[in-house]
Tab-separated table of C-alpha atoms in Angstrom:
chain	number	residue	atom	x	y	z
A	1	MET	CA	98.001	119.071	106.085
A	2	VAL	CA	96.370	119.445	109.476
A	3	ALA	CA	92.957	120.976	110.199
A	4	GLU	CA	90.797	120.791	113.324
A	5	SER	CA	93.360	118.464	114.996
A	6	ILE	CA	93.132	115.923	112.145
A	7	ASP	CA	96.108	115.082	109.949
A	8	PHE	CA	95.081	114.626	106.290
A	9	SER	CA	98.595	114.086	104.939
A	10	TYR	CA	98.997	111.529	102.125
A	11	LEU	CA	95.254	110.936	101.728
A	12	GLY	CA	94.018	110.254	98.199
A	13	VAL	CA	90.872	111.161	96.308
A	14	PHE	CA	89.030	108.128	97.666
A	15	GLY	CA	89.700	109.018	101.308
A	16	ILE	CA	88.890	112.716	100.894
A	17	TRP	CA	85.649	112.156	98.972
A	18	ASN	CA	84.391	109.493	101.407
A	19	ASN	CA	85.667	111.184	104.614
A	20	ASP	CA	87.682	108.006	105.200
A	21	LEU	CA	90.809	108.200	107.359
A	22	GLY	CA	91.398	104.462	107.176
A	23	PRO	CA	91.015	101.596	109.686
A	24	GLN	CA	93.927	102.861	111.804
A	25	SER	CA	92.720	106.462	111.964
A	26	ALA	CA	93.813	106.992	115.591
A	27	ALA	CA	97.303	107.994	114.438
A	28	ARG	CA	95.799	110.892	112.461
A	29	ILE	CA	93.748	112.250	115.377
A	30	LEU	CA	95.871	114.698	117.333
A	31	ASN	CA	93.646	115.622	120.255
A	32	SER	CA	90.201	114.057	120.111
A	33	ASN	CA	88.173	111.288	118.495
A	34	ALA	CA	86.828	112.050	115.057
A	35	THR	CA	83.530	111.082	113.450
A	36	ASP	CA	82.389	111.323	109.863
A	37	GLY	CA	80.847	114.714	110.636
A	38	SER	CA	83.983	116.091	112.270
A	39	VAL	CA	86.129	114.882	109.375
A	40	ARG	CA	83.869	116.701	106.926
A	41	ILE	CA	84.042	119.886	108.983
A	42	ALA	CA	87.826	119.588	109.154
A	43	LEU	CA	88.037	119.152	105.366
A	44	GLU	CA	85.929	122.259	104.813
A	45	SER	CA	88.153	124.171	107.220
A	46	LEU	CA	91.246	122.953	105.377
A	47	ALA	CA	89.867	124.024	101.990
A	48	LYS	CA	89.010	127.445	103.393
A	49	SER	CA	92.496	127.918	104.847
A	50	LEU	CA	94.100	126.962	101.513
A	51	ARG	CA	91.912	129.501	99.642
A	52	LEU	CA	91.257	127.138	96.770
A	53	PRO	CA	89.653	128.593	93.623
A	54	ALA	CA	86.042	127.703	92.802
A	55	SER	CA	86.925	125.620	89.750
A	56	VAL	CA	84.049	123.113	89.886
A	57	VAL	CA	81.617	123.609	86.998
A	58	ILE	CA	78.741	121.325	87.976
A	59	GLU	CA	76.386	121.860	90.893
A	60	THR	CA	77.359	119.720	93.858
A	61	ALA	CA	76.661	119.303	97.563
A	62	PHE	CA	80.383	118.851	98.278
A	63	PRO	CA	82.287	121.659	96.547
A	64	THR	CA	85.117	121.735	99.106
A	65	HIS	CA	85.660	117.989	98.766
A	66	ARG	CA	85.952	118.372	94.995
A	67	GLN	CA	88.395	121.245	95.359
A	68	LEU	CA	90.629	119.245	97.705
A	69	CYS	CA	90.475	116.229	95.385
A	70	LEU	CA	91.488	118.420	92.439
A	71	LEU	CA	94.364	119.774	94.521
A	72	THR	CA	95.459	116.197	95.216
A	73	CYS	CA	95.599	115.584	91.458
A	74	GLY	CA	97.507	118.808	90.825
A	75	LEU	CA	94.497	120.378	89.087
A	76	GLY	CA	91.945	123.049	89.932
A	77	LEU	CA	94.477	125.803	89.243
A	78	PRO	CA	93.639	129.523	89.323
A	79	TYR	CA	93.606	131.164	85.895
A	80	GLN	CA	96.959	132.962	86.249
A	81	GLU	CA	98.741	129.780	87.269
A	82	LEU	CA	96.931	127.785	84.592
A	83	GLU	CA	97.929	130.274	81.902
A	84	ALA	CA	101.578	130.164	82.996
A	85	THR	CA	101.537	126.356	82.997
A	86	VAL	CA	100.007	126.222	79.514
A	87	LYS	CA	102.620	128.628	78.136
A	88	ASP	CA	105.426	126.603	79.672
A	89	LEU	CA	104.095	123.373	78.160
A	90	VAL	CA	103.791	125.021	74.732
A	91	GLN	CA	107.381	126.238	74.941
A	92	HIS	CA	108.483	122.656	75.590
A	93	GLY	CA	106.530	121.380	72.581
A	94	GLN	CA	103.699	119.766	74.574
A	95	ASN	CA	100.858	121.568	72.805
A	96	THR	CA	98.231	118.867	73.159
A	97	LYS	CA	98.927	118.402	76.864
A	98	ALA	CA	98.582	122.151	77.380
A	99	ALA	CA	95.331	122.202	75.396
A	100	ALA	CA	93.886	119.258	77.326
A	101	LEU	CA	94.746	120.954	80.621
A	102	ALA	CA	92.963	124.123	79.481
A	103	VAL	CA	89.914	122.186	78.264
A	104	ILE	CA	89.592	120.353	81.583
A	105	HIS	CA	89.629	123.724	83.374
A	106	ASP	CA	86.898	124.977	81.005
A	107	HIS	CA	89.070	127.521	79.204
A	108	PRO	CA	88.619	126.593	75.500
A	109	LYS	CA	90.168	129.821	74.186
A	110	LEU	CA	93.377	129.064	76.070
A	111	ALA	CA	93.317	125.555	74.588
A	112	PHE	CA	92.738	126.971	71.085
A	113	ASN	CA	95.791	129.218	71.383
A	114	ALA	CA	97.925	126.351	72.736
A	115	LEU	CA	97.140	124.235	69.658
A	116	ARG	CA	98.109	127.023	67.247
A	117	ASN	CA	101.180	128.516	68.942
A	118	GLY	CA	104.740	127.268	69.159
A	119	ARG	CA	105.736	124.332	66.973
A	120	ALA	CA	102.195	123.149	66.375
A	121	SER	CA	101.790	120.724	63.485
A	122	SER	CA	99.111	120.944	60.844
A	123	ALA	CA	97.135	118.205	62.602
A	124	TYR	CA	97.126	120.245	65.816
A	125	ARG	CA	95.909	123.298	63.891
A	126	GLU	CA	93.080	121.254	62.421
A	127	LEU	CA	92.246	120.017	65.908
A	128	SER	CA	92.072	123.643	67.065
A	129	LEU	CA	89.537	124.354	64.313
A	130	ALA	CA	87.469	121.348	65.415
A	131	LEU	CA	87.625	122.626	69.006
A	132	ALA	CA	86.519	126.080	67.898
A	133	GLY	CA	83.586	124.567	66.021
A	134	PHE	CA	82.594	122.567	69.099
A	135	VAL	CA	82.639	125.687	71.278
A	136	LYS	CA	80.461	127.608	68.792
A	137	GLY	CA	78.022	124.717	68.545
A	138	SER	CA	78.643	123.944	64.878
A	139	ASN	CA	77.473	120.487	63.907
A	140	ASP	CA	77.202	120.051	60.160
A	141	ASP	CA	78.561	117.551	57.670
A	142	THR	CA	81.720	119.579	56.993
A	143	TRP	CA	82.568	119.751	60.670
A	144	ASP	CA	81.995	116.004	61.128
A	145	GLU	CA	84.210	115.238	58.129
A	146	THR	CA	86.962	117.457	59.520
A	147	VAL	CA	86.839	115.664	62.852
A	148	ARG	CA	87.111	112.270	61.166
A	149	ASP	CA	90.094	113.386	59.094
A	150	VAL	CA	91.883	114.668	62.147
A	151	ALA	CA	91.154	111.436	64.019
A	152	LYS	CA	93.081	109.434	61.402
A	153	GLU	CA	96.282	111.407	61.995
A	154	LEU	CA	96.373	111.616	65.802
A	155	ASP	CA	97.589	109.021	68.282
A	156	ASP	CA	98.529	111.390	71.094
A	157	PRO	CA	96.421	110.600	74.232
A	158	TYR	CA	95.734	114.264	75.007
A	159	ALA	CA	94.695	114.976	71.431
A	160	ARG	CA	92.487	111.885	71.401
A	161	ALA	CA	90.789	113.074	74.596
A	162	ILE	CA	90.058	116.469	73.052
A	163	LEU	CA	88.837	114.748	69.904
A	164	ALA	CA	86.537	112.489	71.932
A	165	LEU	CA	84.978	115.588	73.473
A	166	VAL	CA	84.514	117.534	70.255
A	167	SER	CA	83.237	114.451	68.382
A	168	TYR	CA	80.473	113.466	70.776
A	169	GLY	CA	80.207	116.356	73.213
A	170	ASP	CA	80.044	114.013	76.214
A	171	TRP	CA	82.616	113.968	79.031
A	172	HIS	CA	81.954	110.265	79.578
A	173	ASP	CA	83.711	109.616	76.261
A	174	VAL	CA	86.760	111.434	77.576
A	175	LEU	CA	86.696	109.235	80.693
A	176	ALA	CA	86.564	106.185	78.441
A	177	GLU	CA	89.833	107.251	76.770
A	178	THR	CA	92.092	105.077	78.957
A	179	SER	CA	95.260	106.283	77.227
A	180	LEU	CA	94.746	109.627	78.960
A	181	PRO	CA	96.669	109.693	82.280
A	182	LEU	CA	94.512	108.920	85.297
A	183	LYS	CA	95.025	112.289	86.989
A	184	TYR	CA	93.415	114.064	84.016
A	185	ARG	CA	90.523	111.623	83.867
A	186	LEU	CA	89.982	112.226	87.588
A	187	GLY	CA	90.032	115.954	86.892
A	188	VAL	CA	87.294	115.538	84.285
A	189	ALA	CA	85.201	113.442	86.665
A	190	LEU	CA	85.629	115.915	89.538
A	191	MET	CA	84.764	118.885	87.339
A	192	TYR	CA	81.849	117.574	85.286
A	193	LEU	CA	80.200	114.504	86.867
A	194	ASP	CA	77.387	114.802	89.395
A	195	ASP	CA	77.807	113.491	92.938
A	196	VAL	CA	76.275	110.070	92.299
A	197	ASP	CA	78.221	109.402	89.101
A	198	LEU	CA	81.404	110.713	90.679
A	199	THR	CA	81.082	108.391	93.686
A	200	ARG	CA	80.471	105.436	91.402
A	201	TYR	CA	83.415	106.382	89.167
A	202	ILE	CA	85.842	106.824	92.079
A	203	GLU	CA	84.920	103.479	93.646
A	204	SER	CA	85.080	101.501	90.392
A	205	THR	CA	88.324	103.094	89.247
A	206	THR	CA	89.954	102.547	92.640
A	207	ALA	CA	89.023	98.866	92.623
A	208	ASP	CA	90.276	98.496	89.051
A	209	CYS	CA	93.628	100.153	89.819
A	210	ILE	CA	94.146	97.930	92.872
A	211	ARG	CA	93.296	94.816	90.873
A	212	ARG	CA	95.655	95.677	88.010
A	213	GLY	CA	98.439	97.069	90.199
A	214	ASP	CA	98.283	100.390	88.339
A	215	ILE	CA	100.683	102.688	90.159
A	216	GLU	CA	98.737	105.723	88.916
A	217	GLY	CA	96.053	104.605	91.366
A	218	ILE	CA	98.018	106.350	94.127
A	219	PHE	CA	96.058	109.481	93.169
A	220	LEU	CA	92.971	107.606	94.352
A	221	THR	CA	94.275	105.567	97.276
A	222	GLY	CA	96.899	108.002	98.507
A	223	LEU	CA	99.527	106.439	100.762
A	224	THR	CA	97.089	104.649	103.034
A	225	GLU	CA	96.061	101.096	103.887
A	226	LYS	CA	94.375	100.854	100.465
A	227	THR	CA	97.756	101.327	98.813
A	228	VAL	CA	99.134	98.068	100.234
A	229	PRO	CA	97.120	95.691	97.964
A	230	LEU	CA	97.778	98.034	95.033
A	231	PHE	CA	101.533	97.829	95.603
A	232	GLN	CA	101.265	94.086	96.183
A	233	ALA	CA	99.765	93.611	92.718
A	234	TYR	CA	102.313	96.063	91.288
A	235	LEU	CA	105.164	94.107	92.905
A	236	LEU	CA	103.940	90.813	91.467
A	237	LYS	CA	103.749	92.433	88.037
A	238	SER	CA	107.028	94.346	87.988
A	239	SER	CA	109.238	92.808	90.748
A	240	ASP	CA	110.039	96.400	91.753
A	241	LEU	CA	110.589	96.182	95.520
A	242	GLN	CA	112.209	99.580	95.930
A	243	THR	CA	109.271	101.760	94.867
A	244	PRO	CA	106.699	100.358	97.348
A	245	THR	CA	109.234	100.273	100.183
A	246	LEU	CA	110.433	103.851	99.752
A	247	ALA	CA	106.979	105.280	99.085
A	248	LEU	CA	105.318	103.633	102.084
A	249	SER	CA	108.189	104.592	104.384
A	250	PHE	CA	106.595	108.046	104.533
A	251	VAL	CA	103.466	106.665	106.206
A	252	SER	CA	104.340	103.337	107.834
A	253	PRO	CA	104.544	102.901	110.759
A	254	ARG	CA	103.808	106.602	111.304
A	255	TYR	CA	100.121	106.401	110.338
A	256	PHE	CA	99.486	102.682	110.060
A	257	SER	CA	101.312	99.363	110.265
A	258	HIS	CA	101.057	96.242	108.140
A	259	ALA	CA	102.879	92.921	108.202
A	260	LEU	CA	103.608	93.088	104.465
A	261	LEU	CA	105.332	96.437	104.853
A	262	ASP	CA	107.646	95.028	107.535
A	263	LEU	CA	108.483	92.129	105.221
A	264	TRP	CA	109.163	94.449	102.273
A	265	ARG	CA	111.342	96.705	104.419
A	266	GLU	CA	113.517	93.835	105.639
A	267	SER	CA	113.714	92.331	102.144
A	268	TYR	CA	114.803	95.682	100.740
A	269	ARG	CA	117.489	96.034	103.417
A	270	SER	CA	118.748	92.535	102.615
A	271	LEU	CA	118.757	93.400	98.905
A	272	LEU	CA	120.938	96.450	99.528
A	273	ASN	CA	123.287	94.404	101.689
A	274	THR	CA	123.517	91.719	99.007
A	275	HIS	CA	124.686	94.317	96.488
A	276	ARG	CA	127.072	95.741	99.122
A	277	LEU	CA	125.232	99.082	99.105
A	278	PHE	CA	125.828	99.488	102.814
A	279	ILE	CA	125.889	103.286	102.873
A	280	GLN	CA	122.597	103.451	100.953
A	281	ARG	CA	121.083	100.920	103.332
A	282	VAL	CA	122.148	102.985	106.335
A	283	GLN	CA	120.688	106.106	104.723
A	284	PHE	CA	117.414	104.252	104.271
A	285	ASP	CA	117.454	103.086	107.915
A	286	VAL	CA	118.085	106.575	109.264
A	287	GLN	CA	115.483	108.297	107.093
A	288	ALA	CA	112.847	105.617	107.721
A	289	THR	CA	113.381	105.983	111.463
A	290	ARG	CA	113.015	109.757	111.262
A	291	LEU	CA	109.861	109.501	109.166
A	292	SER	CA	108.267	107.140	111.696
A	293	ILE	CA	107.825	109.899	114.312
A	294	ARG	CA	104.108	110.243	114.890
A	295	SER	CA	102.662	113.723	115.137
A	296	SER	CA	99.909	112.507	117.461
A	297	THR	CA	102.312	111.557	120.255
A	298	ARG	CA	103.537	114.089	122.734
A	299	ASP	CA	106.998	112.609	123.246
A	300	ALA	CA	107.596	112.593	119.446
A	301	LYS	CA	109.606	109.373	119.577
A	302	PRO	CA	110.047	107.284	116.418
A	303	SER	CA	107.697	104.326	116.229
A	304	LEU	CA	110.278	102.422	114.169
A	305	ALA	CA	113.080	101.199	116.419
A	306	PRO	CA	116.464	102.352	115.100
A	307	PRO	CA	118.852	99.515	114.237
A	308	PRO	CA	121.862	98.912	116.507
A	309	ARG	CA	125.346	100.075	115.604
A	310	GLN	CA	126.526	98.096	112.621
A	311	VAL	CA	130.326	98.400	112.397
A	312	SER	CA	132.446	95.240	112.415
A	313	LEU	CA	135.922	94.056	111.428
A	314	ARG	CA	136.230	91.485	108.683
A	315	CYS	CA	139.020	89.135	107.646
A	316	ASN	CA	140.844	89.998	104.426
A	317	ASN	CA	141.009	86.330	103.456
A	318	CYS	CA	137.561	84.824	104.118
A	319	ASP	CA	135.622	88.107	104.390
A	320	GLN	CA	133.935	86.867	107.566
A	321	ALA	CA	133.245	89.074	110.565
A	322	LEU	CA	135.756	88.849	113.424
A	323	ASP	CA	133.022	88.837	116.026
A	324	ARG	CA	133.119	86.767	119.180
A	325	ASN	CA	130.478	84.331	120.319
A	326	THR	CA	129.672	86.087	123.571
A	327	ASP	CA	126.598	83.896	124.073
A	328	HIS	CA	128.921	81.025	125.036
A	329	ILE	CA	131.085	82.976	127.468
A	330	PRO	CA	130.655	81.530	130.972
A	331	ALA	CA	129.735	83.925	133.734
A	332	SER	CA	132.893	82.950	135.645
A	333	ALA	CA	135.137	84.221	132.875
A	334	THR	CA	135.721	87.690	134.227
A	335	LYS	CA	139.264	88.342	133.052
A	336	PRO	CA	139.672	89.731	129.527
A	337	GLN	CA	141.977	86.931	128.428
A	338	ASP	CA	139.579	84.301	129.802
A	339	GLN	CA	136.645	85.895	127.968
A	340	ILE	CA	138.507	85.872	124.671
A	341	LYS	CA	139.658	82.287	125.040
A	342	SER	CA	136.238	80.997	126.052
A	343	SER	CA	134.531	82.834	123.234
A	344	PHE	CA	136.654	81.182	120.572
A	345	GLY	CA	136.893	77.695	122.076
A	346	SER	CA	139.861	75.382	122.144
A	347	ASN	CA	140.235	74.578	118.433
A	348	GLN	CA	143.553	75.724	116.957
A	349	HIS	CA	141.741	77.723	114.275
A	350	SER	CA	139.261	79.085	116.798
A	351	SER	CA	141.927	80.665	119.009
A	352	ILE	CA	142.791	84.239	118.220
A	353	PHE	CA	146.216	83.910	119.845
A	354	GLY	CA	147.939	80.788	118.527
A	355	ASP	CA	151.536	80.308	119.746
A	356	ALA	CA	154.185	82.975	120.244
A	357	LYS	CA	155.745	82.435	116.827
A	358	SER	CA	152.610	82.194	114.739
A	359	GLY	CA	150.814	85.201	116.255
A	360	THR	CA	147.062	85.702	115.871
A	361	VAL	CA	144.764	84.090	113.338
A	362	CYS	CA	141.234	84.559	112.021
A	363	PRO	CA	138.778	82.552	114.141
A	364	LYS	CA	136.957	81.449	110.960
A	365	CYS	CA	139.696	80.464	108.479
A	366	GLY	CA	142.921	80.489	110.545
A	367	ARG	CA	144.610	83.159	108.403
A	368	HIS	CA	147.031	85.513	110.163
A	369	MET	CA	145.760	88.909	111.148
A	370	PRO	CA	147.689	92.036	110.014
A	371	ARG	CA	150.613	93.487	111.976
A	372	CYS	CA	150.950	96.933	113.485
A	373	ILE	CA	153.480	98.974	111.506
A	374	ILE	CA	154.840	100.583	114.698
A	375	CYS	CA	155.276	97.688	117.139
A	376	MET	CA	155.038	94.843	114.578
A	377	MET	CA	152.650	92.957	116.895
A	378	TRP	CA	149.833	90.881	115.440
A	379	LEU	CA	146.312	92.209	115.659
A	380	GLY	CA	144.668	90.788	118.776
A	381	MET	CA	147.839	89.922	120.724
A	382	PRO	CA	147.678	90.839	124.414
A	383	ALA	CA	149.594	93.990	125.288
A	384	SER	CA	150.869	94.572	128.860
A	385	PHE	CA	150.465	98.013	130.384
A	386	PRO	CA	152.086	99.379	133.574
A	387	SER	CA	149.936	99.319	136.676
A	388	GLY	CA	147.778	102.393	136.863
A	389	GLY	CA	148.071	102.921	133.131
A	390	GLY	CA	144.955	101.038	132.132
A	391	GLY	CA	145.263	97.971	134.353
A	392	GLY	CA	145.789	94.397	133.329
A	393	ILE	CA	145.883	92.925	129.878
A	394	ARG	CA	143.792	94.027	126.947
A	395	THR	CA	143.868	93.383	123.237
A	396	LYS	CA	144.331	95.855	120.455
A	397	SER	CA	140.981	94.857	118.995
A	398	THR	CA	139.070	95.556	122.203
A	399	ALA	CA	140.975	98.788	122.813
A	400	LYS	CA	140.173	99.837	119.212
A	401	PHE	CA	143.814	100.920	118.926
A	402	GLN	CA	142.978	104.365	120.360
A	403	SER	CA	144.936	106.085	117.618
A	404	ALA	CA	144.968	105.455	113.893
A	405	LYS	CA	148.629	106.399	113.805
A	406	GLU	CA	149.539	103.167	115.656
A	407	LEU	CA	148.122	100.870	113.009
A	408	ASN	CA	148.677	100.205	109.327
A	409	VAL	CA	146.733	97.205	108.012
A	410	ASN	CA	148.280	95.413	105.031
A	411	SER	CA	149.627	98.704	103.735
A	412	ASN	CA	152.511	101.137	104.086
A	413	ILE	CA	150.164	104.122	104.002
A	414	PRO	CA	149.152	105.577	107.399
A	415	ILE	CA	145.494	105.312	108.174
A	416	LYS	CA	143.587	108.576	108.632
A	417	GLU	CA	140.806	108.958	111.127
A	418	ASP	CA	137.286	108.537	109.793
A	419	GLN	CA	135.531	111.703	108.616
A	420	ASP	CA	131.818	112.387	108.703
A	421	THR	CA	130.180	111.328	105.436
A	422	ASN	CA	127.857	114.304	105.713
A	423	THR	CA	125.507	113.934	102.721
A	424	ALA	CA	122.912	116.391	101.431
A	425	LYS	CA	120.350	115.124	103.904
A	426	ASP	CA	122.851	114.690	106.728
A	427	VAL	CA	121.823	111.070	107.241
A	428	MET	CA	125.183	109.692	108.313
A	429	LYS	CA	125.964	111.939	111.302
A	430	ASP	CA	125.540	109.308	113.977
A	431	PHE	CA	126.573	106.192	112.075
A	432	ILE	CA	130.347	105.602	112.152
A	433	THR	CA	132.062	107.151	115.172
A	434	ASP	CA	135.591	106.302	116.239
A	435	ALA	CA	136.557	103.220	114.218
A	436	SER	CA	140.187	103.828	113.244
A	437	VAL	CA	140.970	100.826	111.070
A	438	ASP	CA	141.885	100.170	107.480
A	439	VAL	CA	138.983	100.497	105.086
A	440	SER	CA	140.107	97.263	103.428
A	441	THR	CA	139.196	95.369	106.596
A	442	LEU	CA	136.163	97.450	107.617
A	443	THR	CA	132.720	96.749	106.218
A	444	VAL	CA	129.286	97.817	107.305
A	445	GLU	CA	127.417	94.697	108.255
A	446	ASP	CA	123.868	93.922	109.255
A	447	ARG	CA	124.760	93.172	112.875
A	448	PRO	CA	126.635	94.901	115.679
A	449	ILE	CA	130.079	93.993	116.928
A	450	LYS	CA	129.857	91.447	119.663
């Protein structure tokens, strides 16, 4: 959501109510510097462009802020949409949830009908009578006794919230019902608390959610810098690394950066590699890189550097990569055969050639490499080409075999050329290109071929 050259995407209730874009707000400013006054003007402009309904009941100096906060919580619905939502919830047997939603939006008649329609139990019907008595202002001994009887039979959080309202007539009692989901308690606070009480409630609840690692606190913090300590406490409590990493990939490093997020991202990538979920890890890399493009930059380049190409050959025996130590190649080794020899050293297991009878071996374990089904030559043996037809000596591994039809690795089945793994989000278009080798010897690895 952009208004007046300020990007308000992924802000929570705390940021909207306090006009707080976060410590690293420069990434959200598209054209000019913003002050607290300009942020407030931009929020009012955004609310006007969205044509939000005037759903706030109490008098307030910040009606547009309350409307945007309700929108963030998925509340503040117009009557037609609210009525359709209530009917849908009743059809799915969620009568109390539908009634609570109607009560929060100050439509008691809609709540009364939700408690009596569908598959409503006798306890729900009694709760509807208590709600009707509360709306009419009845407060006698019979009504109090009815409320107490209903309270003994209900343990549903939405029903308990309605009961707390009809029992005491104070919205603060509804806010004290912690079994009610946070988004509904925020809706009550935004609809019925005055500005001072609302500010105090938002600040205290935000601090409490961060301290306890309550993931529902995202409604308050949004996906901003305040979410990092919340997810840190959540991670210590649940050991769920995936949720924080995936969620914060939408905003980091696009809107802000943090050392913990870099650590979580690399740990998550290592976790996927450990479980051999290489395709999923590549999908994560590609999507995270795309999401890191900042809207405030003109060149629209990703702020997260894409990883290098990550295709390598591995030995069937030891499962180690057949990469070469190019860091140890002397500058004088200019010929291909000299480069290969110097990269593997002089040890008999480090040479990829071996003698003429033994053929090539794995540089890590000394196991023979596969043969080509056409020419029966070992993988990696030097192949001579006529002058003018490629020049000099080159190996099959460095030439990448040029055609899959020339190679069959440990199998009598011809290898087919790789096909695009085009998924629903098209995240693998640029990953694997022209590697024509047996899938039994090809593995995606967390480093490029050297």
